[in-house]
XYZ file of C-alpha atoms in Angstrom:
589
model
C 0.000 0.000 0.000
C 1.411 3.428 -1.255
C 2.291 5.463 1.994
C 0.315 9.101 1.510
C 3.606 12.146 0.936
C 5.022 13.609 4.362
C 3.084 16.610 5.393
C 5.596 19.355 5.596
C 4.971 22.383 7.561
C 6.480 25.823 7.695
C 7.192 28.453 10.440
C 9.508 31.168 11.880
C 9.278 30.059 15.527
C 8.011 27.112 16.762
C 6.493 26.341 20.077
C 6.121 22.857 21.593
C 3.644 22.925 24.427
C -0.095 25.570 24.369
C 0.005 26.363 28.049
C 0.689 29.640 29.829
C 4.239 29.639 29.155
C 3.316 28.338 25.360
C 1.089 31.388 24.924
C 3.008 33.736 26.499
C 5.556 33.223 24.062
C 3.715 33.169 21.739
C 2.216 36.441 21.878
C 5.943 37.709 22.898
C 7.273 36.154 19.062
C 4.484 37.708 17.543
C 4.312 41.349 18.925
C 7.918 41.557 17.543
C 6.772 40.178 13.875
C 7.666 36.371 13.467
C 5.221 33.970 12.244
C 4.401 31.724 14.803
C 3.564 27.916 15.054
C 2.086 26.625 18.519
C 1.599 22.998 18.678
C 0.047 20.768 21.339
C -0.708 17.193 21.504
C -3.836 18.094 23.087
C -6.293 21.497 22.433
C -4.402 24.457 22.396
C -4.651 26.847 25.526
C -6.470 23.658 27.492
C -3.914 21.443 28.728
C -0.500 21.577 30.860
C -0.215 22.881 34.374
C -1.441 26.811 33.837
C -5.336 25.924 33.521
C -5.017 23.419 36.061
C -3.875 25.977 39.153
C -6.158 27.362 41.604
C -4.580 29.164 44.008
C -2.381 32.572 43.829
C 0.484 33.893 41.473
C 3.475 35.386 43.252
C 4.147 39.292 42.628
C 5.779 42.349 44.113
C 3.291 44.888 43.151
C 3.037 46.206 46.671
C -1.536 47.106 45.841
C -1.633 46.904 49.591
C 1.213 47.611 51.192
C 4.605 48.507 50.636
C 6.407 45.771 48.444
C 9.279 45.458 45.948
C 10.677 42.771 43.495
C 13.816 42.979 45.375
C 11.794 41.299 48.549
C 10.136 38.958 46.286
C 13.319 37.726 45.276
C 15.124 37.941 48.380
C 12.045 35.451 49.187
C 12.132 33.037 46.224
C 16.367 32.408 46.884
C 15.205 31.621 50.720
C 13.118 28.771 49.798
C 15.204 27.731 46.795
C 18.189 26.845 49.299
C 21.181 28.566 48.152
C 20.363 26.677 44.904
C 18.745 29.195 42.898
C 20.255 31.209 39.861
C 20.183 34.338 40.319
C 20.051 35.549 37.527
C 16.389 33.506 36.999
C 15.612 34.170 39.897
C 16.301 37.651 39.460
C 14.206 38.068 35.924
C 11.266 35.962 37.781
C 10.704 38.709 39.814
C 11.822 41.793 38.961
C 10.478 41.333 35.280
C 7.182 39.457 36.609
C 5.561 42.928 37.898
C 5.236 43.959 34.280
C 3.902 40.594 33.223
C 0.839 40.284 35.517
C -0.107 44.226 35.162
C -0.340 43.435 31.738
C -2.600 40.154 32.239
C -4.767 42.772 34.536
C -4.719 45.421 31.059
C -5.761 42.029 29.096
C -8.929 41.905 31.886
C -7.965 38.567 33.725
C -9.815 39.817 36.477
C -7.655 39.453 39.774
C -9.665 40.308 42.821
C -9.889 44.033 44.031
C -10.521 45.665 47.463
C -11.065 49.328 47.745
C -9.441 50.244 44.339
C -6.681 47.870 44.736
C -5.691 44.575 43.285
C -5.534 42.143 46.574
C -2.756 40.310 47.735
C -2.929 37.110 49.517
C -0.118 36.036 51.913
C 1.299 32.682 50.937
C 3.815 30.542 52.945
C 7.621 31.221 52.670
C 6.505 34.993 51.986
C 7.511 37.986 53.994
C 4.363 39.632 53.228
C 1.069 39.565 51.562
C 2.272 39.479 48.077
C 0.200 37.423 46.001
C -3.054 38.124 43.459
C -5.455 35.923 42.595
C -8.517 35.748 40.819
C -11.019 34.224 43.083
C -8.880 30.997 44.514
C -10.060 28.241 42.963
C -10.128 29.478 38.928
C -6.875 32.101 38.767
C -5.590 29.182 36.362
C -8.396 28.938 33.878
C -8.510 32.419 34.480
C -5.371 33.180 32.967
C -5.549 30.233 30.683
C -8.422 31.856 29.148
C -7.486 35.721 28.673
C -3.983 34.113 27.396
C -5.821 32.497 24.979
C -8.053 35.841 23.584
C -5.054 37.301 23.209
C -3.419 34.454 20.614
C -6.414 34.087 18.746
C -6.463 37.361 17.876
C -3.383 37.667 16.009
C -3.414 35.878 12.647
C 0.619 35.308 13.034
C 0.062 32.671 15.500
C -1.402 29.337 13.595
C -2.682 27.120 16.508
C -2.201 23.101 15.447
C -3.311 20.807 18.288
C -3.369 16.656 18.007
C -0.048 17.027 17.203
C 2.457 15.158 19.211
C 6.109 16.705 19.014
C 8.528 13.107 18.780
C 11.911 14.596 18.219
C 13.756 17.703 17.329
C 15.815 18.186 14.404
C 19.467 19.008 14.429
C 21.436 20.269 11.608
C 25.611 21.392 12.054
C 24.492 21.266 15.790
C 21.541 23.751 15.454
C 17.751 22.709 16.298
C 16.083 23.709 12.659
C 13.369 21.917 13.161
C 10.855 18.851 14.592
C 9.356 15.695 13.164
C 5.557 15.291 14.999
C 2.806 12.447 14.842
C -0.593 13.587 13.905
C -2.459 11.560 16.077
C -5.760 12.364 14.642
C -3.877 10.812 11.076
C -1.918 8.992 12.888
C 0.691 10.127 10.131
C 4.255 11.516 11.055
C 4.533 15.683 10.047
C 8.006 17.388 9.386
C 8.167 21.092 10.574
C 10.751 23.702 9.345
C 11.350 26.426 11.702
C 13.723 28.913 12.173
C 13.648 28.951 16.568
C 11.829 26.380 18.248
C 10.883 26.989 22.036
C 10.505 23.822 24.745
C 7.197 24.949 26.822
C 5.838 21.666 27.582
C 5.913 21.955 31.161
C 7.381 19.812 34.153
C 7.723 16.087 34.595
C 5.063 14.893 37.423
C 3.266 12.202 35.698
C 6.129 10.074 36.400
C 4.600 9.573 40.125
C 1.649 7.332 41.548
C 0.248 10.187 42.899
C 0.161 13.532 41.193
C -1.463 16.714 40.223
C -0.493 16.689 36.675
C -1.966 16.726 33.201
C -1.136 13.866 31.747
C 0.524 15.528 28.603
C 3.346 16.408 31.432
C 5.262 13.020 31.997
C 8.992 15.407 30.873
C 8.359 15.389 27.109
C 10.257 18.282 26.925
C 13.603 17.573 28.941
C 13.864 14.623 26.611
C 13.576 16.551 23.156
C 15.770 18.907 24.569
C 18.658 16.585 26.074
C 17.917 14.067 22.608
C 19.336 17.335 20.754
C 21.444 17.989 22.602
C 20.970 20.380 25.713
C 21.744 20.046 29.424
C 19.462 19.532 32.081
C 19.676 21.035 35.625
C 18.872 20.280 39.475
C 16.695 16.699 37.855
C 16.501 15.781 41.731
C 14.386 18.711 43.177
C 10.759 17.053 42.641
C 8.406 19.268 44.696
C 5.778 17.340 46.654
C 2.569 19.657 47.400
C 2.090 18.598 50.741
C -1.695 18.656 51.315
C -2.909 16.605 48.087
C -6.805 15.120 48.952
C -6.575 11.713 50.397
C -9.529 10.876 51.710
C -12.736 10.291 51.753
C -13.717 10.087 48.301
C -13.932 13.162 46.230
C -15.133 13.601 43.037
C -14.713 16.423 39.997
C -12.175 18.502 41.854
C -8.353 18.608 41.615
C -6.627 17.178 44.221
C -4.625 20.098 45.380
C -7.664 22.198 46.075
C -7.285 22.975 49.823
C -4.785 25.196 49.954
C -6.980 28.235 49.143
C -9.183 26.991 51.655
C -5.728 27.078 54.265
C -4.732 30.281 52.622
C -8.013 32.017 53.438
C -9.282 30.464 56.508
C -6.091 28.755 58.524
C -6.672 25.281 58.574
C -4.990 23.121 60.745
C -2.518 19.947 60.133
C -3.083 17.502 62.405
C -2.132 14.048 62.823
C -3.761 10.537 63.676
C -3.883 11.328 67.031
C -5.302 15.092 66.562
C -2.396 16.677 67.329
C -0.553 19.755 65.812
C 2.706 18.363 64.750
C 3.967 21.376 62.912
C 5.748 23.256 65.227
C 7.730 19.908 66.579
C 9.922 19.740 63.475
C 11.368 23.442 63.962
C 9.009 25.319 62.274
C 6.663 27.880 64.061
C 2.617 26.401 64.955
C 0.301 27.090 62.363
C -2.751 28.281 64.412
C -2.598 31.380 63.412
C -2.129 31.237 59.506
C -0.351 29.054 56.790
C 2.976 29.753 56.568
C 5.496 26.482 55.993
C 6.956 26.128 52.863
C 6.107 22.956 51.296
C 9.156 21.205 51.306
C 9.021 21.121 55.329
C 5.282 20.258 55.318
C 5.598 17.716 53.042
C 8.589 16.593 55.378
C 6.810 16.916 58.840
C 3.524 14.943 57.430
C 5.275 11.853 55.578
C 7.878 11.747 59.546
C 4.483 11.366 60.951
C 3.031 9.041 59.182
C 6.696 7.010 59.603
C 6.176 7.470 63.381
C 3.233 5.530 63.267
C 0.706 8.704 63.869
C -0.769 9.300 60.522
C -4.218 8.647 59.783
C -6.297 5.671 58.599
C -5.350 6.565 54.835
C -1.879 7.199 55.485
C -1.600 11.094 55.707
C -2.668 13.929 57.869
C -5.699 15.628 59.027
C -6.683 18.712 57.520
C -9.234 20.345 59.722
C -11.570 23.240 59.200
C -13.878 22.669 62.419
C -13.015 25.439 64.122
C -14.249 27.869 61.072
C -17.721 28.715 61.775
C -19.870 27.833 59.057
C -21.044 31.402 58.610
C -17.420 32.279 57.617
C -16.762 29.239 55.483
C -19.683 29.692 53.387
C -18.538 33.840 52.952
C -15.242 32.162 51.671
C -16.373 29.457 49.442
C -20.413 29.345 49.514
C -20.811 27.638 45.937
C -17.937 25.062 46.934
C -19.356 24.072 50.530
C -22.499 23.282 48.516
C -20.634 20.968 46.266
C -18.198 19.011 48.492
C -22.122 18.539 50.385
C -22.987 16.967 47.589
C -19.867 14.717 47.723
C -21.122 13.818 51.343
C -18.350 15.844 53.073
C -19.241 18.981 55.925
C -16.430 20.800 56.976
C -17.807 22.173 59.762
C -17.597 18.088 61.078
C -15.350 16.174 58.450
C -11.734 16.223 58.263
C -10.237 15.685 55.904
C -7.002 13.360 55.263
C -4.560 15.053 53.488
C -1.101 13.943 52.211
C 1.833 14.836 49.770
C 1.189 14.847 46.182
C 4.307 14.954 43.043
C 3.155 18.834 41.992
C 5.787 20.723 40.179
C 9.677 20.320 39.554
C 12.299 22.491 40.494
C 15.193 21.522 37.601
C 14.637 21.190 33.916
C 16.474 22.284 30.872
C 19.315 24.929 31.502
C 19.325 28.395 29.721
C 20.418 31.574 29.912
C 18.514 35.000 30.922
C 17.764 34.802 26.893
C 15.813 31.611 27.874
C 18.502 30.046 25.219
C 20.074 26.249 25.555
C 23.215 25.372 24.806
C 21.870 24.098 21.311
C 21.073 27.314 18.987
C 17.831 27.354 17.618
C 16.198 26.004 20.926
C 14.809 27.906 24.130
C 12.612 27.487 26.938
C 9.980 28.295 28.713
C 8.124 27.741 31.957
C 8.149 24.823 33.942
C 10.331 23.365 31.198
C 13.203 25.878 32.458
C 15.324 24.505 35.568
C 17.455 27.032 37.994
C 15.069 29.977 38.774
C 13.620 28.097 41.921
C 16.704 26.150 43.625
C 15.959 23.187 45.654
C 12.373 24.009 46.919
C 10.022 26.185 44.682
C 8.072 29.407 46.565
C 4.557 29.255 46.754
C 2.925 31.714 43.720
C 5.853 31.650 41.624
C 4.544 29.057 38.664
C 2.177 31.445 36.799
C 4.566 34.128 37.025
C 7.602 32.379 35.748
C 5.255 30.783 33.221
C 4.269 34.718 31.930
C 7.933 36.050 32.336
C 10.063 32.971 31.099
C 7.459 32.738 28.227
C 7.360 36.451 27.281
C 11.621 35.943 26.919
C 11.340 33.143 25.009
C 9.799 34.625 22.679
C 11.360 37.614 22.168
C 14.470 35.376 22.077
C 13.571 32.899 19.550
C 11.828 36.043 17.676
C 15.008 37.870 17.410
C 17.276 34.740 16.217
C 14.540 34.007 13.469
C 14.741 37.356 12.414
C 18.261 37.340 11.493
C 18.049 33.396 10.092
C 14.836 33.930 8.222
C 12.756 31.053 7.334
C 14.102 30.711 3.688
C 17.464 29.493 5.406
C 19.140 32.277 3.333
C 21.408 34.087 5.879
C 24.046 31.811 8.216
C 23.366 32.218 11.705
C 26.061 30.985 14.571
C 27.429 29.086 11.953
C 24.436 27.444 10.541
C 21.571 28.104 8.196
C 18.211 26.472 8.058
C 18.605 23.776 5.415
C 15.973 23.670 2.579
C 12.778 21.365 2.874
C 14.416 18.450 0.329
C 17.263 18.463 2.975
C 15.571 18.905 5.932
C 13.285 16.122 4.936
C 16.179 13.378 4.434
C 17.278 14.597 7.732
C 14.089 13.707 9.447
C 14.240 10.152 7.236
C 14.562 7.976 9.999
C 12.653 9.164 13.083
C 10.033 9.079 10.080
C 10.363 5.451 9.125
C 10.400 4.694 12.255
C 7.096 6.370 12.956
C 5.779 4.824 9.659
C 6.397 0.965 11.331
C 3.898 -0.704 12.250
C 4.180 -2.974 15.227
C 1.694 -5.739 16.519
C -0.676 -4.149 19.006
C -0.314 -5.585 22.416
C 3.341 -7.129 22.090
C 4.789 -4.862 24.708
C 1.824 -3.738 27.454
C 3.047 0.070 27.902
C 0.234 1.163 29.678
C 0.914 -1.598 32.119
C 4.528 -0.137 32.064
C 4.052 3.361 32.804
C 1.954 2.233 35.872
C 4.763 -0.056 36.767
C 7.315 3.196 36.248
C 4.992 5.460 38.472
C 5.047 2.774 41.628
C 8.847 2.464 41.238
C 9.265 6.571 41.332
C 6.582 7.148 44.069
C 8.041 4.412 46.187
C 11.561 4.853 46.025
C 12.575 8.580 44.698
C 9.616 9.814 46.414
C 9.790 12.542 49.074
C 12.292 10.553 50.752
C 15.113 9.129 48.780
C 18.057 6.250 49.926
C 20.485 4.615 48.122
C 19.184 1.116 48.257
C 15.940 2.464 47.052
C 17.702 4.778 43.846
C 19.733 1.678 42.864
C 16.352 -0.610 42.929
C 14.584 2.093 40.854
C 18.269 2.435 38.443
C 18.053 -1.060 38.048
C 13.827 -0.986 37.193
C 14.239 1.895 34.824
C 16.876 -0.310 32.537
C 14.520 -3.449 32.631
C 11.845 -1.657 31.165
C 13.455 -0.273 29.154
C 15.016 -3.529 27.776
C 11.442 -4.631 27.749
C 10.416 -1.537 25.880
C 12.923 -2.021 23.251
C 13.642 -0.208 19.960
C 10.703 -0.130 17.996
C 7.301 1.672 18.768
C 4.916 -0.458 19.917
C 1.060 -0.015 18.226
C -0.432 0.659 14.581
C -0.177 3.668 12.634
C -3.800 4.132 12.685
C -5.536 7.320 14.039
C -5.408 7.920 17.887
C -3.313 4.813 18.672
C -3.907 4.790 22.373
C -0.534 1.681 22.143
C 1.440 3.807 20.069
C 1.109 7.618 22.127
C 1.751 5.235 25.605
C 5.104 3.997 23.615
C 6.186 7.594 22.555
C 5.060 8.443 26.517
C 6.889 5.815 27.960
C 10.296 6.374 25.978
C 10.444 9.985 27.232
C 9.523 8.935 30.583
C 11.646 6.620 31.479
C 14.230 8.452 29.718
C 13.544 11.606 32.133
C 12.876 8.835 35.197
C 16.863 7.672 34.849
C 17.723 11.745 34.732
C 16.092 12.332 38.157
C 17.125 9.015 39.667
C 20.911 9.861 38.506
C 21.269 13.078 39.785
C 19.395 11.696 43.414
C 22.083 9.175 43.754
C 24.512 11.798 43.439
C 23.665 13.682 45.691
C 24.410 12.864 49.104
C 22.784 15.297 51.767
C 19.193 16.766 52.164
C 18.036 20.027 50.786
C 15.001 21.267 49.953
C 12.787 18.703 48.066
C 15.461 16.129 47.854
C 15.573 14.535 50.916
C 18.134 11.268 51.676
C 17.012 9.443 54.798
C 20.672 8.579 54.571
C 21.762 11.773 54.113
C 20.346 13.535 56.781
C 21.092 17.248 56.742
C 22.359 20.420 53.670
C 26.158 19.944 53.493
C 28.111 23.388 52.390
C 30.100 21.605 49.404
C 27.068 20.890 48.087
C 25.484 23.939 47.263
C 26.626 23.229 44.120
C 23.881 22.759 40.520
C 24.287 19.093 38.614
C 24.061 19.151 35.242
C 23.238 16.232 32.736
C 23.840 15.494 29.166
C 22.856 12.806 27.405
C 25.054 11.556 23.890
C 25.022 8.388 22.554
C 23.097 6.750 24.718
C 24.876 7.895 27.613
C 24.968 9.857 30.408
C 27.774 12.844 31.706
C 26.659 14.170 35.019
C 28.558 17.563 35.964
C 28.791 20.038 39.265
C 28.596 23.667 38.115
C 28.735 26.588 40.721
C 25.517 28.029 41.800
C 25.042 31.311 39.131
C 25.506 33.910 41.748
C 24.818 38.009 41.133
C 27.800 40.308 41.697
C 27.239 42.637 44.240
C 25.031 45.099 43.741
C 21.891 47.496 44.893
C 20.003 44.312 45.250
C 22.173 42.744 48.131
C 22.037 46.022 50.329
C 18.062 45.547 50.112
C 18.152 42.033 50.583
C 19.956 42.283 53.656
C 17.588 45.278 55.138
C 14.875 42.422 54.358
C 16.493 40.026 56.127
């Protein structure tokens, strides 16, 4: 049977991944004239991590009272552990007070009280800092006004269904990507002058998890299959009040923390005891303010003790909230969680830590540039800004910032290449679409092989690949445990073999687990390496037998992968020179 031609598309800049940080840059690479190509392997503007979040988005506006980026910052390097870069860091924040007065010019809608935007206070902060729309929608919120804004400009062509396999490198320059089309089920070849990695984090790898399930690291593999370096792979952030229990239906299971955010309510263990305050942190009963690194620690020590609760978690009670004030809070969602058979005003309810977001991810610059020209990143995707332990609020707004740079980035490097291919740039022009396309010649034939459907069982695989990570490089990490899940990770990926498992019909549910699973456990080893290296406790990497942070190791670890193998590096921590900022810092402190 005659095989129907390759589909070849064409583009300036092209983005993998149509969440916040997708859009953002989006709208960035269009604003400063590049044609634009956003693809998703799901609907564009409806999937990733930015629709998904409820809660608040981190920003020195200073509505309510006195604030600046500089405190913000001086924040965000606190909970990141010494790890942070400070230059990301730095960008997050300071550039982040322009990016969320412009979502609030685009009509987002973040709550106001007498004139001014509010600002909630948030754990790990110094102050009330953060906005928010109304709690539980600020994501969709933003999802939605992001996604006004990129379907009004006719630069931007908006391709969903379409499933980004590999990137394309030419004289050591991403020009490119070969995609499936899964509602074809036929492999594309893209042309493009700048690409840009916005695919977000990697949380899918884990049992239990808050994710979309397009987020299972896609992204860190592209980028480290072409080429680019990854960064702090160990620093998994656990949310530490994920629902548990009892059964709960149509809501995401990180929902209560606007409900401790607003109304205070209290961790408690089996026993009904605050437990808090007894692993050096101060007693919640006035307000939420541990960072979630050390409540995720002080719940899961509990639950070791032998004091968690029937489910294996902790308490989270709101019975000391009148109902009066509970329903002025959250009126329409007391009526719902009713209707799922739970009262807060007599239920508590078990809590316990969930996989959430990820602190490392592919290395750039301030430019949001790899090491590999042509390719960028944005969002989640980016490692470094956050250190070991991200701050509360700080997603959406590196999602706006990072994505807004991107953009401009890739924007300006297109500019000077130009689609056509015509002018050299770093060494390296965009080759023509005859040469591009014998390039792409065998990630296509291998997309275009068929194999028999049920030969390897890769959905069974990628269940057995989330036990594996949740049990042993979980929120608490040893190095029996790392070297069981090292050894796992190679069996199934021996098992998983070479070629892609399914048909190349339309929506292939065998062959889109395969192309999951191969990032995956790709991404799985990444995390699990750079664990086993390191040998103390900081932040969201935490070795039961490495108790403790250890100076020589406030050190970054970078990985590369070549050849089908690894090369693991220490880098120094990317540290500001002294400057205005420090003398504020320190008046903060």
């Amino acid at each position: 049977m005659e095989r129907p031609p390759l589909t070849v598309l064409e583009t300036d800049v092209l983005i993998v991944g149509a969440g916040g940080a997708g859009m953002s840059a989006a709208i960035a690479a269009a604003d400063a004239g590049q044609q634009v190509m956003m693809t998703d392997r799901s609907l564009i503007g409806r999937g990733g991590a930015t629709i998904m979040a409820q809660m608040t988005v981190a920003v020195a506006l200073g509505e309510q009272e006195p604030d600046d980026w500089r405190f913000h910052y001086a924040d965000t390097l606190a909970a990141g552990r010494g790890l942070c870069s400070e230059p990301l860091a730095r960008l997050l924040c300071e550039e982040g007070v322009a990016a969320i007065r412009k979502m609030d010019e685009w009509g987002v809608g973040w709550a106001r009280a007498d004139g001014h935007l509010t600002q909630a206070q948030a754990p790990g902060h110094d102050r009330p800092r953060c906005v928010y729309v109304d709690f539980l929608d600020t994501g969709p919120a933003v999802a939605t006004t992001l996604r006004t804004q990129v379907a009004k400009d006719k630069r931007i062509r908006r391709i969903g269904d379409l499933l980004i396999v590999d990137l394309l490198v030419d004289q050591g320059r991403v020009v490119g990507a070969v995609a499936l089309h899964l509602a074809s089920g036929q492999p594309v070849l893209i042309r493009a002058a700048a690409t840009i990695i916005a695919t977000g984090g990697l949380t899918r790898l884990y049992r239990r998890n808050s994710a979309s399930v397009n987020m299972g690291g896609d992204g860190y593999a592209l980028a480290l299959r072409a080429g680019a370096r990854l960064i702090d792979m160990e620093f998994v952030q656990f949310f530490p009040i994920g629902h548990l229990a009892p059964r709960l239906v149509g809501f995401d299971p990180i929902m209560w923390d606007p409900f401790r955010y607003k109304l205070g309510g209290r961790l408690l263990n089996g026993l009904g005891e605050e437990f808090v305050e007894s692993y050096g942190h101060q007693a919640e009963s006035g307000g939420y303010t541990v960072t979630r690194d050390a409540a995720t620690y002080a719940i899961l020590k509990e639950v070791e003790a032998g004091r968690g609760t029937p489910a294996g978690g902790a308490y989270l009670s709101f019975r000391h909230v009148p109902e009066a004030k509970l329903r002025a809070a959250f009126g329409p969602i007391i009526d719902r969680l009713a209707a799922n058979g739970i009262d807060l005003t007599q239920t508590m309810i078990e809590v316990a830590p969930t996989a959430h977001y990820h602190m490392g991810g592919i290395r750039v610059n301030v430019d949001m540039a790899t090491d590999v020209p042509g390719l960028f990143a944005a969002g989640e995707a980016v490692g470094g800004a956050n250190g070991a332990n991200r701050l509360s609020g700080n997603a959406i707004t590196e999602a706006l910032t990072f994505g807004a740079v991107a953009g401009r980035s890739a924007a300006a490097l297109a500019s000077q290449a130009g689609a056509d291919g015509e002018a050299a740039v770093q060494g390296a022009a965009v080759p023509d679409v005859a040469a591009l396309t014998a390039l792409a010649e065998p990630i296509v034939g291998w997309l275009r092989a068929s194999s028999p459907t049920g030969a390897v069982p890769v959905a069974e695989m990628i269940v057995a690949l989330q036990d594996l990570m949740q049990n042993d490089v979980g929120p608490f990490r040893n190095k029996a445990g790392l070297h069981r899940a090292a050894d796992a990770i190679k069996a199934l990926r021996a098992r998983l073999g070479d070629a892609l498992p399914g048909g190349t019909g339309p929506q292939d549910p065998v062959r889109v687990d395969g192309l999951d699973l191969r990032n995956m456990l790709l991404v799985a080893e990444a995390v699990v390496i750079a664990a086993t290296a390191r040998t103390e406790s900081r932040g969201a990497h935490q070795r039961d037998d490495h108790p403790g942070m250890l100076d020589e190791w406030t050190v970054n670890q970078t990985l590369a992968w070549q050849g089908g193998q690894w090369t693991l590096a220490v880098q120094a921590v990317e540290r500001l020179p002294a400057s205005s900022i420090d003398t504020a810092v320190e008046a903060h402190a």
